[in-house]
Amino acid sequence: MPAASGRAKVGTRNSGTTVARDGQGLEVSGAGDEAIAALDFLRDEWLAFGNRLGDFVATADREERCLLLPVMAANLVLSMNSTEGRSLAARYLAQAEKMPTPANPRERAWLAATSAWIDGETDRALQIHESLVEQWPEDILAGKLGQLHAFNCGDAPALLRIGEHLRAGNPHNRYVRAMHAFGLEECNRIDEAEDIARRALEIDRRDPWAHHAVAHCLEARGRLLEGVAFLESMADTWEGCNSFMYTHNWWHLALFLVDLDRHDEALALYDRRVWGVWKEFCEDQINAISLLARLELRGVDVGDRWRDVATYLKPRLHEHFVPFLDLQYLYGLARAGEASAVTEMLASLEDRAERARPFEREAWAQAAVPAAHGLAAHAAGDPAEAARLLGQAMPHLAKVGGSIAQRALFGAIHLDALMKSGWNDAALAILQADERERPGVPWTKRALADIYRRVGRMEQALAAEYQAGQLARRYAKGKAA
Ligand SMILES: [Fe+2]
């Protein structure tokens, strides 16, 4: 971490005692210059998805007076979604609570939110973070954590509300624009989202979260060539990103390539960019699983790649931090042929669902458990059972967490199961809806042609095949250009 970039800004309380303020003007108890510099560094590094966050932890370990340092370190390790992270967070929280400096109201809220997260009460953590940004919209990191909880709870409206509170207090902040844009996109306000994300890039083109928000908007509309061109034009700025942001933005680029039928290039991105940065990290793992699965659904042989991923999934059978993560771990294990691990994880998931608190019952019991069994059935080559079980989960699926684009994997597996098991009407309805939303995807036209042919609608089958061919020719030209 860089040395203190300047002295702590010092203000005066009504009582006459002095108080330090961070770069956002927020009061920080017990802070000297080094603590303020560390907090400013953490905020910027976290919002920029930088790869030097570990440097902050070393400073927090040494801190004896400023409780926000261990509190932030606790949140950082909790965001890893790992068993070790949770135990380490409990130690940081204890360190913060033992400090002699009295906490101010904002710091007390941070302490309560951190404690709630450690206890698995993510709904409570979300509420506290949302009220933090209502009261102190300059506390952008509170908004970042609140959006993370909203994302994991499948609460898109909260994701957006937090973005709006932040925008009100920080209208010209590029990080905040990108955060607001992502909330809008997840609430299907795609045009506004893209506009705001691009306005973030007018301030600084190197903002990976703004690139990410634009990618989601282009993905939602099926603007495939634009997606590739845009992300490729920004990729030079991702070298200093942490492994989540680096692998995830490359994953988004690979999704466009999959839909453009450029499967070899997508697989090459998997090998060079998406898998291999930090194999122990959950976010890297789900990007890898999701990309391999999507390639397989398009008929690509991914070789023995599942085996390597599964090596890193086996320690996760009983974690159950976020159902969205669990479902992908389970599918990765199943595709790798790890039958006993799948059986063990399914039993553990059922137990987790039984222990779910009211706020998370729908996510675990009504979505994750049937979806997990359905994914296992799909991987085991039983599409009828997969279609039945995934069909049960689908109405509740948003609750498992993750983004619309990420959860689309489960929809794609469900669709594949429907098509393979001859549920033509249901498959047709999904494909027609997909085509309306993303009319530029050749695979959708080909799948439509297949179903139309099966149900004897030959004219429509021929029309869909013709359109698929036209799109493929257009994309071949676009690539050449
Ligand atoms: Fe994304």
Short mmCIF file of C-alpha atoms and ligand atoms in Angstrom, two decimals:
data_model
loop_
_atom_site.label_atom_id
_atom_site.label_comp_id
_atom_site.label_asym_id
_atom_site.label_seq_id
_atom_site.Cartn_x
_atom_site.Cartn_y
_atom_site.Cartn_z
CA MET A 1 0.00 0.00 0.00
CA PRO A 2 1.32 3.50 -0.73
CA ALA A 3 2.52 5.58 2.20
CA ALA A 4 0.07 8.12 3.60
CA SER A 5 -0.65 10.41 0.68
CA GLY A 6 -1.38 13.38 2.90
CA ARG A 7 -2.39 14.30 6.38
CA ALA A 8 -5.76 13.24 7.69
CA LYS A 9 -8.31 15.97 7.17
CA VAL A 10 -9.15 17.23 10.61
CA GLY A 11 -12.41 18.82 11.65
CA THR A 12 -13.73 20.01 14.99
CA ARG A 13 -16.68 18.61 16.87
CA ASN A 14 -19.03 20.92 18.78
CA SER A 15 -17.37 19.69 21.96
CA GLY A 16 -14.09 21.18 20.76
CA THR A 17 -12.33 17.82 20.26
CA THR A 18 -10.79 17.21 16.86
CA VAL A 19 -11.87 14.41 14.57
CA ALA A 20 -10.21 12.95 11.51
CA ARG A 21 -12.06 12.69 8.21
CA ASP A 22 -11.40 10.46 5.25
CA GLY A 23 -11.17 11.59 1.64
CA GLN A 24 -14.96 11.52 1.34
CA GLY A 25 -15.27 13.85 4.34
CA LEU A 26 -16.60 11.12 6.65
CA GLU A 27 -15.69 11.23 10.32
CA VAL A 28 -13.38 8.40 11.38
CA SER A 29 -12.80 7.67 15.07
CA GLY A 30 -9.33 6.98 16.40
CA ALA A 31 -7.67 7.61 13.04
CA GLY A 32 -4.18 8.94 12.44
CA ASP A 33 -2.69 9.71 9.05
CA GLU A 34 -1.86 6.08 8.30
CA ALA A 35 -5.40 4.87 9.08
CA ILE A 36 -6.99 7.56 6.91
CA ALA A 37 -4.61 6.78 4.05
CA ALA A 38 -5.43 3.08 4.44
CA LEU A 39 -9.18 3.68 4.34
CA ASP A 40 -8.90 5.95 1.29
CA PHE A 41 -6.70 3.36 -0.39
CA LEU A 42 -9.16 0.55 0.39
CA ARG A 43 -12.15 2.50 -0.93
CA ASP A 44 -10.46 3.35 -4.22
CA GLU A 45 -8.89 -0.09 -4.65
CA TRP A 46 -12.16 -1.89 -3.91
CA LEU A 47 -14.22 0.36 -6.20
CA ALA A 48 -11.60 0.03 -8.96
CA PHE A 49 -11.44 -3.78 -8.48
CA GLY A 50 -7.70 -3.49 -7.99
CA ASN A 51 -5.42 -6.40 -7.13
CA ARG A 52 -3.67 -4.81 -4.14
CA LEU A 53 -6.42 -5.27 -1.54
CA GLY A 54 -4.16 -7.63 0.42
CA ASP A 55 -1.96 -4.63 1.25
CA PHE A 56 -4.81 -3.10 3.24
CA VAL A 57 -5.15 -6.21 5.38
CA ALA A 58 -1.52 -5.90 6.51
CA THR A 59 -2.21 -2.35 7.73
CA ALA A 60 -5.44 -3.43 9.46
CA ASP A 61 -3.53 -6.18 11.28
CA ARG A 62 -1.26 -3.54 12.87
CA GLU A 63 -4.01 -1.07 13.81
CA GLU A 64 -4.80 -0.51 17.49
CA ARG A 65 -7.12 2.51 17.62
CA CYS A 66 -9.13 2.97 14.42
CA LEU A 67 -11.86 0.32 14.52
CA LEU A 68 -12.91 0.83 10.91
CA LEU A 69 -9.71 -0.83 9.74
CA PRO A 70 -10.42 -4.29 11.19
CA VAL A 71 -14.11 -3.84 10.33
CA MET A 72 -13.22 -3.28 6.68
CA ALA A 73 -10.75 -6.17 6.76
CA ALA A 74 -13.58 -8.37 8.08
CA ASN A 75 -15.82 -7.36 5.18
CA LEU A 76 -13.03 -7.96 2.72
CA VAL A 77 -12.43 -11.53 3.86
CA LEU A 78 -16.18 -12.21 4.11
CA SER A 79 -16.52 -11.25 0.46
CA MET A 80 -14.35 -14.28 -0.39
CA ASN A 81 -17.32 -16.58 0.47
CA SER A 82 -15.10 -19.12 2.18
CA THR A 83 -15.09 -20.90 5.54
CA GLU A 84 -11.65 -19.47 6.35
CA GLY A 85 -12.89 -15.97 5.46
CA ARG A 86 -15.77 -16.26 7.90
CA SER A 87 -13.52 -17.32 10.82
CA LEU A 88 -11.00 -14.63 10.02
CA ALA A 89 -13.80 -12.04 9.89
CA ALA A 90 -14.93 -13.02 13.38
CA ARG A 91 -11.39 -12.38 14.61
CA TYR A 92 -11.27 -8.95 12.93
CA LEU A 93 -14.66 -8.03 14.40
CA ALA A 94 -13.43 -9.00 17.89
CA GLN A 95 -10.32 -6.85 17.29
CA ALA A 96 -12.53 -3.89 16.36
CA GLU A 97 -14.85 -4.32 19.34
CA LYS A 98 -11.91 -4.36 21.77
CA MET A 99 -10.55 -1.01 20.62
CA PRO A 100 -10.70 1.76 23.21
CA THR A 101 -11.95 4.48 20.84
CA PRO A 102 -15.74 4.98 21.05
CA ALA A 103 -17.48 4.30 17.73
CA ASN A 104 -19.57 7.03 16.12
CA PRO A 105 -23.09 6.21 14.78
CA ARG A 106 -21.84 5.35 11.27
CA GLU A 107 -19.16 3.06 12.67
CA ARG A 108 -21.67 1.37 14.97
CA ALA A 109 -23.79 0.62 11.89
CA TRP A 110 -20.75 -0.89 10.15
CA LEU A 111 -20.07 -3.05 13.24
CA ALA A 112 -23.69 -4.27 13.27
CA ALA A 113 -23.71 -5.01 9.53
CA THR A 114 -20.45 -6.94 9.78
CA SER A 115 -21.73 -8.96 12.72
CA ALA A 116 -24.95 -9.73 10.82
CA TRP A 117 -22.98 -10.95 7.80
CA ILE A 118 -20.80 -13.21 9.95
CA ASP A 119 -24.00 -14.66 11.44
CA GLY A 120 -25.47 -15.29 7.98
CA GLU A 121 -28.15 -12.60 8.40
CA THR A 122 -27.54 -11.06 5.02
CA ASP A 123 -31.01 -9.52 4.89
CA ARG A 124 -30.17 -7.55 8.04
CA ALA A 125 -26.73 -6.61 6.67
CA LEU A 126 -28.44 -5.35 3.51
CA GLN A 127 -30.91 -3.24 5.49
CA ILE A 128 -28.12 -1.66 7.54
CA HIS A 129 -26.05 -0.84 4.45
CA GLU A 130 -29.05 0.66 2.72
CA SER A 131 -29.77 2.90 5.71
CA LEU A 132 -26.07 3.79 5.89
CA VAL A 133 -26.09 5.19 2.35
CA GLU A 134 -29.39 6.96 2.95
CA GLN A 135 -27.80 8.78 5.88
CA TRP A 136 -24.22 9.05 4.56
CA PRO A 137 -24.32 8.78 0.75
CA GLU A 138 -20.61 9.72 0.73
CA ASP A 139 -19.92 6.30 2.24
CA ILE A 140 -19.54 4.65 -1.15
CA LEU A 141 -18.05 1.48 0.30
CA ALA A 142 -21.19 1.01 2.42
CA GLY A 143 -23.10 1.14 -0.86
CA LYS A 144 -20.70 -1.33 -2.46
CA LEU A 145 -21.25 -3.85 0.32
CA GLY A 146 -24.99 -3.19 0.31
CA GLN A 147 -25.11 -3.91 -3.41
CA LEU A 148 -23.14 -7.10 -2.84
CA HIS A 149 -25.73 -8.27 -0.29
CA ALA A 150 -28.59 -7.27 -2.60
CA PHE A 151 -26.91 -9.21 -5.41
CA ASN A 152 -26.49 -12.31 -3.25
CA CYS A 153 -30.09 -12.09 -1.97
CA GLY A 154 -31.49 -11.73 -5.49
CA ASP A 155 -32.92 -8.30 -4.57
CA ALA A 156 -32.56 -6.22 -7.75
CA PRO A 157 -34.76 -3.33 -6.49
CA ALA A 158 -32.44 -2.91 -3.48
CA LEU A 159 -29.42 -3.00 -5.80
CA LEU A 160 -30.95 -0.08 -7.68
CA ARG A 161 -32.14 1.86 -4.62
CA ILE A 162 -28.61 1.82 -3.20
CA GLY A 163 -27.26 3.04 -6.54
CA GLU A 164 -29.78 5.90 -6.49
CA HIS A 165 -28.86 6.96 -2.95
CA LEU A 166 -25.20 6.99 -3.91
CA ARG A 167 -25.86 9.01 -7.08
CA ALA A 168 -27.75 11.63 -5.06
CA GLY A 169 -24.70 12.21 -2.87
CA ASN A 170 -21.96 11.69 -5.48
CA PRO A 171 -23.37 12.74 -8.88
CA HIS A 172 -19.99 13.10 -10.57
CA ASN A 173 -18.28 10.02 -9.15
CA ARG A 174 -17.46 7.49 -11.89
CA TYR A 175 -17.57 4.49 -9.56
CA VAL A 176 -21.03 5.50 -8.40
CA ARG A 177 -22.27 5.94 -11.96
CA ALA A 178 -21.17 2.37 -12.76
CA MET A 179 -22.83 1.06 -9.58
CA HIS A 180 -26.07 2.88 -10.41
CA ALA A 181 -25.91 1.54 -13.98
CA PHE A 182 -25.63 -2.07 -12.79
CA GLY A 183 -28.68 -1.63 -10.55
CA LEU A 184 -30.65 -0.24 -13.48
CA GLU A 185 -29.59 -3.10 -15.74
CA GLU A 186 -30.61 -5.72 -13.20
CA CYS A 187 -34.02 -4.02 -13.03
CA ASN A 188 -34.25 -4.30 -16.82
CA ARG A 189 -33.90 -0.55 -17.40
CA ILE A 190 -31.31 -1.31 -20.06
CA ASP A 191 -31.18 1.96 -22.04
CA GLU A 192 -30.77 4.13 -18.95
CA ALA A 193 -28.17 1.72 -17.60
CA GLU A 194 -26.07 1.84 -20.75
CA ASP A 195 -26.27 5.63 -20.90
CA ILE A 196 -25.07 6.05 -17.31
CA ALA A 197 -22.33 3.42 -17.65
CA ARG A 198 -20.99 5.17 -20.74
CA ARG A 199 -21.09 8.48 -18.86
CA ALA A 200 -18.91 6.89 -16.18
CA LEU A 201 -16.40 6.09 -18.93
CA GLU A 202 -16.41 9.71 -20.07
CA ILE A 203 -14.83 10.50 -16.69
CA ASP A 204 -12.31 7.65 -16.92
CA ARG A 205 -12.25 4.97 -19.61
CA ARG A 206 -10.45 2.55 -17.26
CA ASP A 207 -13.46 1.74 -15.05
CA PRO A 208 -13.92 -2.06 -15.21
CA TRP A 209 -17.30 -1.98 -13.44
CA ALA A 210 -18.60 0.46 -16.06
CA HIS A 211 -17.24 -1.87 -18.80
CA HIS A 212 -19.09 -4.64 -17.01
CA ALA A 213 -22.37 -2.71 -16.89
CA VAL A 214 -22.13 -1.91 -20.62
CA ALA A 215 -21.41 -5.60 -21.31
CA HIS A 216 -24.56 -6.59 -19.42
CA CYS A 217 -26.63 -4.11 -21.45
CA LEU A 218 -25.25 -5.35 -24.78
CA GLU A 219 -25.75 -8.95 -23.64
CA ALA A 220 -29.36 -8.25 -22.65
CA ARG A 221 -30.10 -6.95 -26.16
CA GLY A 222 -28.02 -9.56 -28.00
CA ARG A 223 -25.78 -6.87 -29.56
CA LEU A 224 -23.03 -9.41 -30.09
CA LEU A 225 -20.53 -7.75 -32.41
CA GLU A 226 -20.77 -4.52 -30.44
CA GLY A 227 -20.14 -6.51 -27.26
CA VAL A 228 -16.96 -8.04 -28.63
CA ALA A 229 -15.71 -4.75 -30.08
CA PHE A 230 -16.46 -2.79 -26.92
CA LEU A 231 -14.85 -5.23 -24.49
CA GLU A 232 -11.82 -5.80 -26.71
CA SER A 233 -11.31 -2.04 -26.89
CA MET A 234 -11.25 -1.82 -23.07
CA ALA A 235 -9.39 -5.04 -22.22
CA ASP A 236 -6.00 -3.30 -22.10
CA THR A 237 -7.12 -1.65 -18.84
CA TRP A 238 -7.88 -4.90 -16.93
CA GLU A 239 -4.31 -6.00 -16.23
CA GLY A 240 -4.29 -4.44 -12.73
CA CYS A 241 -7.71 -5.84 -11.83
CA ASN A 242 -8.30 -8.45 -9.16
CA SER A 243 -9.06 -11.95 -10.33
CA PHE A 244 -12.85 -11.57 -10.03
CA MET A 245 -13.05 -8.54 -12.28
CA TYR A 246 -10.38 -9.73 -14.69
CA THR A 247 -11.85 -13.19 -15.24
CA HIS A 248 -15.44 -11.94 -15.16
CA ASN A 249 -15.02 -9.28 -17.85
CA TRP A 250 -13.21 -11.83 -20.05
CA TRP A 251 -16.06 -14.25 -19.29
CA HIS A 252 -18.51 -11.64 -20.60
CA LEU A 253 -16.47 -11.33 -23.78
CA ALA A 254 -16.49 -15.13 -24.14
CA LEU A 255 -20.31 -15.15 -23.85
CA PHE A 256 -20.57 -12.91 -26.91
CA LEU A 257 -18.21 -15.25 -28.78
CA VAL A 258 -20.32 -18.29 -27.83
CA ASP A 259 -23.44 -16.60 -29.25
CA LEU A 260 -21.51 -15.65 -32.39
CA ASP A 261 -20.64 -19.35 -32.90
CA ARG A 262 -16.95 -18.46 -32.44
CA HIS A 263 -16.48 -21.40 -30.09
CA ASP A 264 -12.75 -21.92 -30.63
CA GLU A 265 -12.07 -18.33 -29.63
CA ALA A 266 -14.28 -18.68 -26.54
CA LEU A 267 -12.44 -21.83 -25.51
CA ALA A 268 -9.11 -20.10 -26.06
CA LEU A 269 -10.27 -17.28 -23.76
CA TYR A 270 -11.21 -19.89 -21.17
CA ASP A 271 -7.68 -21.28 -21.26
CA ARG A 272 -5.86 -17.95 -21.39
CA ARG A 273 -8.01 -15.57 -19.33
CA VAL A 274 -11.00 -17.05 -17.52
CA TRP A 275 -9.52 -20.06 -15.74
CA GLY A 276 -6.17 -20.10 -14.06
CA VAL A 277 -5.77 -16.72 -12.34
CA TRP A 278 -6.84 -17.77 -8.84
CA LYS A 279 -8.25 -21.29 -8.98
CA GLU A 280 -9.15 -21.36 -5.27
CA PHE A 281 -11.47 -18.33 -5.54
CA CYS A 282 -15.23 -18.87 -5.84
CA GLU A 283 -15.73 -16.15 -8.45
CA ASP A 284 -13.06 -17.56 -10.75
CA GLN A 285 -14.60 -21.00 -10.32
CA ILE A 286 -18.13 -19.98 -11.29
CA ASN A 287 -16.91 -18.07 -14.34
CA ALA A 288 -15.12 -21.23 -15.45
CA ILE A 289 -18.07 -23.55 -14.76
CA SER A 290 -20.53 -21.27 -16.49
CA LEU A 291 -18.38 -20.90 -19.61
CA LEU A 292 -17.64 -24.62 -19.95
CA ALA A 293 -21.34 -25.44 -19.50
CA ARG A 294 -22.45 -22.90 -22.10
CA LEU A 295 -19.92 -24.25 -24.59
CA GLU A 296 -21.13 -27.80 -24.00
CA LEU A 297 -24.74 -26.73 -24.50
CA ARG A 298 -23.66 -25.54 -27.97
CA GLY A 299 -22.13 -28.95 -28.71
CA VAL A 300 -18.49 -28.11 -28.00
CA ASP A 301 -16.21 -30.83 -26.62
CA VAL A 302 -14.37 -29.19 -23.71
CA GLY A 303 -12.03 -32.14 -23.19
CA ASP A 304 -10.91 -32.87 -19.65
CA ARG A 305 -11.28 -29.29 -18.42
CA TRP A 306 -14.00 -30.16 -15.90
CA ARG A 307 -11.57 -32.37 -14.00
CA ASP A 308 -9.22 -29.53 -13.08
CA VAL A 309 -12.10 -27.26 -11.97
CA ALA A 310 -13.63 -30.03 -9.86
CA THR A 311 -10.38 -30.40 -7.89
CA TYR A 312 -11.03 -26.95 -6.46
CA LEU A 313 -14.76 -27.51 -5.88
CA LYS A 314 -14.49 -30.57 -3.67
CA PRO A 315 -13.70 -28.60 -0.47
CA ARG A 316 -16.93 -26.60 -0.95
CA LEU A 317 -19.60 -29.30 -0.55
CA HIS A 318 -20.88 -28.02 2.81
CA GLU A 319 -20.24 -24.26 2.56
CA HIS A 320 -23.64 -22.92 1.39
CA PHE A 321 -22.84 -19.21 1.45
CA VAL A 322 -24.95 -18.23 -1.56
CA PRO A 323 -27.29 -20.67 -3.37
CA PHE A 324 -26.26 -19.24 -6.73
CA LEU A 325 -22.66 -20.31 -6.06
CA ASP A 326 -23.67 -23.75 -4.79
CA LEU A 327 -25.69 -24.55 -7.90
CA GLN A 328 -22.70 -23.90 -10.10
CA TYR A 329 -20.30 -25.85 -7.89
CA LEU A 330 -22.71 -28.77 -8.02
CA TYR A 331 -23.01 -28.69 -11.80
CA GLY A 332 -19.22 -28.51 -12.16
CA LEU A 333 -18.77 -31.54 -9.91
CA ALA A 334 -21.49 -33.44 -11.76
CA ARG A 335 -19.99 -32.71 -15.19
CA ALA A 336 -16.61 -33.87 -13.88
CA GLY A 337 -18.23 -37.20 -12.96
CA GLU A 338 -17.71 -36.72 -9.22
CA ALA A 339 -20.78 -38.80 -8.31
CA SER A 340 -20.10 -39.26 -4.61
CA ALA A 341 -19.32 -35.56 -4.14
CA VAL A 342 -22.60 -34.69 -5.90
CA THR A 343 -24.59 -37.05 -3.66
CA GLU A 344 -22.94 -35.60 -0.56
CA MET A 345 -23.54 -32.03 -1.67
CA LEU A 346 -27.19 -32.67 -2.54
CA ALA A 347 -27.81 -34.08 0.95
CA SER A 348 -26.00 -31.14 2.51
CA LEU A 349 -28.05 -28.68 0.43
CA GLU A 350 -31.28 -30.26 1.60
CA ASP A 351 -30.11 -29.92 5.18
CA ARG A 352 -29.18 -26.27 4.55
CA ALA A 353 -32.65 -25.63 3.11
CA GLU A 354 -34.28 -27.10 6.20
CA ARG A 355 -32.24 -24.77 8.39
CA ALA A 356 -32.99 -21.69 6.24
CA ARG A 357 -34.25 -18.57 7.97
CA PRO A 358 -37.56 -17.15 6.72
CA PHE A 359 -35.91 -14.54 4.48
CA GLU A 360 -33.88 -17.17 2.61
CA ARG A 361 -36.33 -20.09 2.61
CA GLU A 362 -37.57 -19.51 -0.92
CA ALA A 363 -33.99 -19.29 -2.23
CA TRP A 364 -32.82 -22.53 -0.63
CA ALA A 365 -35.94 -24.70 -0.42
CA GLN A 366 -38.01 -23.69 -3.43
CA ALA A 367 -35.21 -22.78 -5.83
CA ALA A 368 -31.84 -24.28 -4.90
CA VAL A 369 -32.89 -27.80 -3.86
CA PRO A 370 -35.02 -28.68 -6.91
CA ALA A 371 -32.61 -26.84 -9.23
CA ALA A 372 -29.63 -28.75 -7.80
CA HIS A 373 -31.36 -32.10 -8.33
CA GLY A 374 -32.35 -30.97 -11.82
CA LEU A 375 -28.80 -29.94 -12.67
CA ALA A 376 -27.47 -33.27 -11.40
CA ALA A 377 -30.06 -35.09 -13.53
CA HIS A 378 -29.06 -33.06 -16.60
CA ALA A 379 -25.38 -33.79 -16.07
CA ALA A 380 -26.22 -37.49 -15.62
CA GLY A 381 -28.06 -37.59 -18.96
CA ASP A 382 -31.66 -37.66 -17.68
CA PRO A 383 -33.24 -34.67 -19.46
CA ALA A 384 -36.84 -35.53 -18.57
CA GLU A 385 -36.08 -35.47 -14.85
CA ALA A 386 -33.92 -32.36 -15.31
CA ALA A 387 -36.77 -30.59 -17.12
CA ARG A 388 -39.26 -31.51 -14.42
CA LEU A 389 -37.08 -30.40 -11.48
CA LEU A 390 -35.64 -27.27 -13.08
CA GLY A 391 -39.18 -26.34 -14.11
CA GLN A 392 -40.16 -26.40 -10.42
CA ALA A 393 -37.26 -24.11 -9.52
CA MET A 394 -37.57 -21.58 -12.35
CA PRO A 395 -40.33 -19.35 -10.86
CA HIS A 396 -38.17 -18.84 -7.75
CA LEU A 397 -34.79 -18.68 -9.41
CA ALA A 398 -34.13 -14.93 -9.08
CA LYS A 399 -33.94 -15.46 -5.31
CA VAL A 400 -30.78 -17.58 -5.51
CA GLY A 401 -28.70 -14.46 -6.25
CA GLY A 402 -26.33 -13.60 -9.09
CA SER A 403 -27.03 -11.46 -12.13
CA ILE A 404 -29.58 -11.99 -14.88
CA ALA A 405 -26.78 -12.94 -17.30
CA GLN A 406 -25.29 -15.41 -14.83
CA ARG A 407 -28.61 -17.06 -13.96
CA ALA A 408 -29.28 -17.44 -17.69
CA LEU A 409 -27.08 -20.54 -17.46
CA PHE A 410 -29.79 -22.35 -15.50
CA GLY A 411 -32.40 -21.25 -18.02
CA ALA A 412 -30.21 -22.57 -20.84
CA ILE A 413 -29.82 -25.96 -19.13
CA HIS A 414 -33.59 -26.07 -18.50
CA LEU A 415 -34.24 -25.29 -22.17
CA ASP A 416 -31.78 -27.97 -23.27
CA ALA A 417 -33.56 -30.51 -21.04
CA LEU A 418 -36.96 -29.51 -22.45
CA MET A 419 -35.74 -29.87 -26.03
CA LYS A 420 -34.04 -33.21 -25.39
CA SER A 421 -37.05 -34.66 -23.61
CA GLY A 422 -39.52 -33.54 -26.27
CA TRP A 423 -41.40 -30.85 -24.33
CA ASN A 424 -41.78 -28.95 -27.58
CA ASP A 425 -44.44 -26.43 -26.54
CA ALA A 426 -42.54 -25.32 -23.45
CA ALA A 427 -39.25 -25.12 -25.36
CA LEU A 428 -40.90 -23.16 -28.15
CA ALA A 429 -42.33 -20.59 -25.75
CA ILE A 430 -38.89 -20.00 -24.19
CA LEU A 431 -37.12 -19.78 -27.55
CA GLN A 432 -39.69 -17.33 -28.93
CA ALA A 433 -39.26 -15.11 -25.86
CA ASP A 434 -35.46 -15.33 -26.23
CA GLU A 435 -35.73 -14.37 -29.88
CA ARG A 436 -37.84 -11.32 -29.07
CA GLU A 437 -35.31 -10.12 -26.48
CA ARG A 438 -32.14 -11.06 -28.37
CA PRO A 439 -33.03 -11.37 -32.05
CA GLY A 440 -29.42 -11.52 -33.26
CA VAL A 441 -28.41 -14.95 -31.93
CA PRO A 442 -28.07 -17.55 -34.74
CA TRP A 443 -28.28 -20.51 -32.34
CA THR A 444 -31.75 -19.39 -31.18
CA LYS A 445 -32.97 -19.32 -34.80
CA ARG A 446 -31.55 -22.78 -35.44
CA ALA A 447 -33.14 -24.18 -32.28
CA LEU A 448 -36.45 -22.58 -33.28
CA ALA A 449 -36.16 -24.17 -36.72
CA ASP A 450 -35.59 -27.55 -35.09
CA ILE A 451 -38.70 -27.27 -32.90
CA TYR A 452 -40.86 -25.88 -35.73
CA ARG A 453 -39.81 -28.86 -37.83
CA ARG A 454 -40.68 -31.29 -35.03
CA VAL A 455 -44.19 -29.87 -34.67
CA GLY A 456 -44.76 -29.75 -38.44
CA ARG A 457 -44.57 -25.97 -38.90
CA MET A 458 -42.33 -26.28 -41.95
CA GLU A 459 -42.69 -22.74 -43.31
CA GLN A 460 -41.61 -21.24 -40.02
CA ALA A 461 -38.77 -23.77 -39.80
CA LEU A 462 -37.46 -22.72 -43.20
CA ALA A 463 -37.78 -19.02 -42.34
CA ALA A 464 -35.85 -19.47 -39.08
CA GLU A 465 -33.11 -21.45 -40.86
CA TYR A 466 -32.82 -18.74 -43.51
CA GLN A 467 -32.53 -16.03 -40.85
CA ALA A 468 -29.86 -18.04 -38.99
CA GLY A 469 -27.86 -18.28 -42.21
CA GLN A 470 -28.21 -14.55 -42.86
CA LEU A 471 -27.01 -13.73 -39.35
CA ALA A 472 -24.04 -16.10 -39.68
CA ARG A 473 -23.01 -14.40 -42.95
CA ARG A 474 -23.37 -10.96 -41.41
CA TYR A 475 -21.23 -11.96 -38.43
CA ALA A 476 -18.59 -13.53 -40.67
CA LYS A 477 -18.33 -10.18 -42.48
CA GLY A 478 -18.29 -8.26 -39.19
CA LYS A 479 -15.43 -10.39 -37.98
CA ALA A 480 -13.49 -9.90 -41.18
CA ALA A 481 -13.97 -6.15 -40.94
FE FE B 1 -21.51 -9.82 -14.98
#
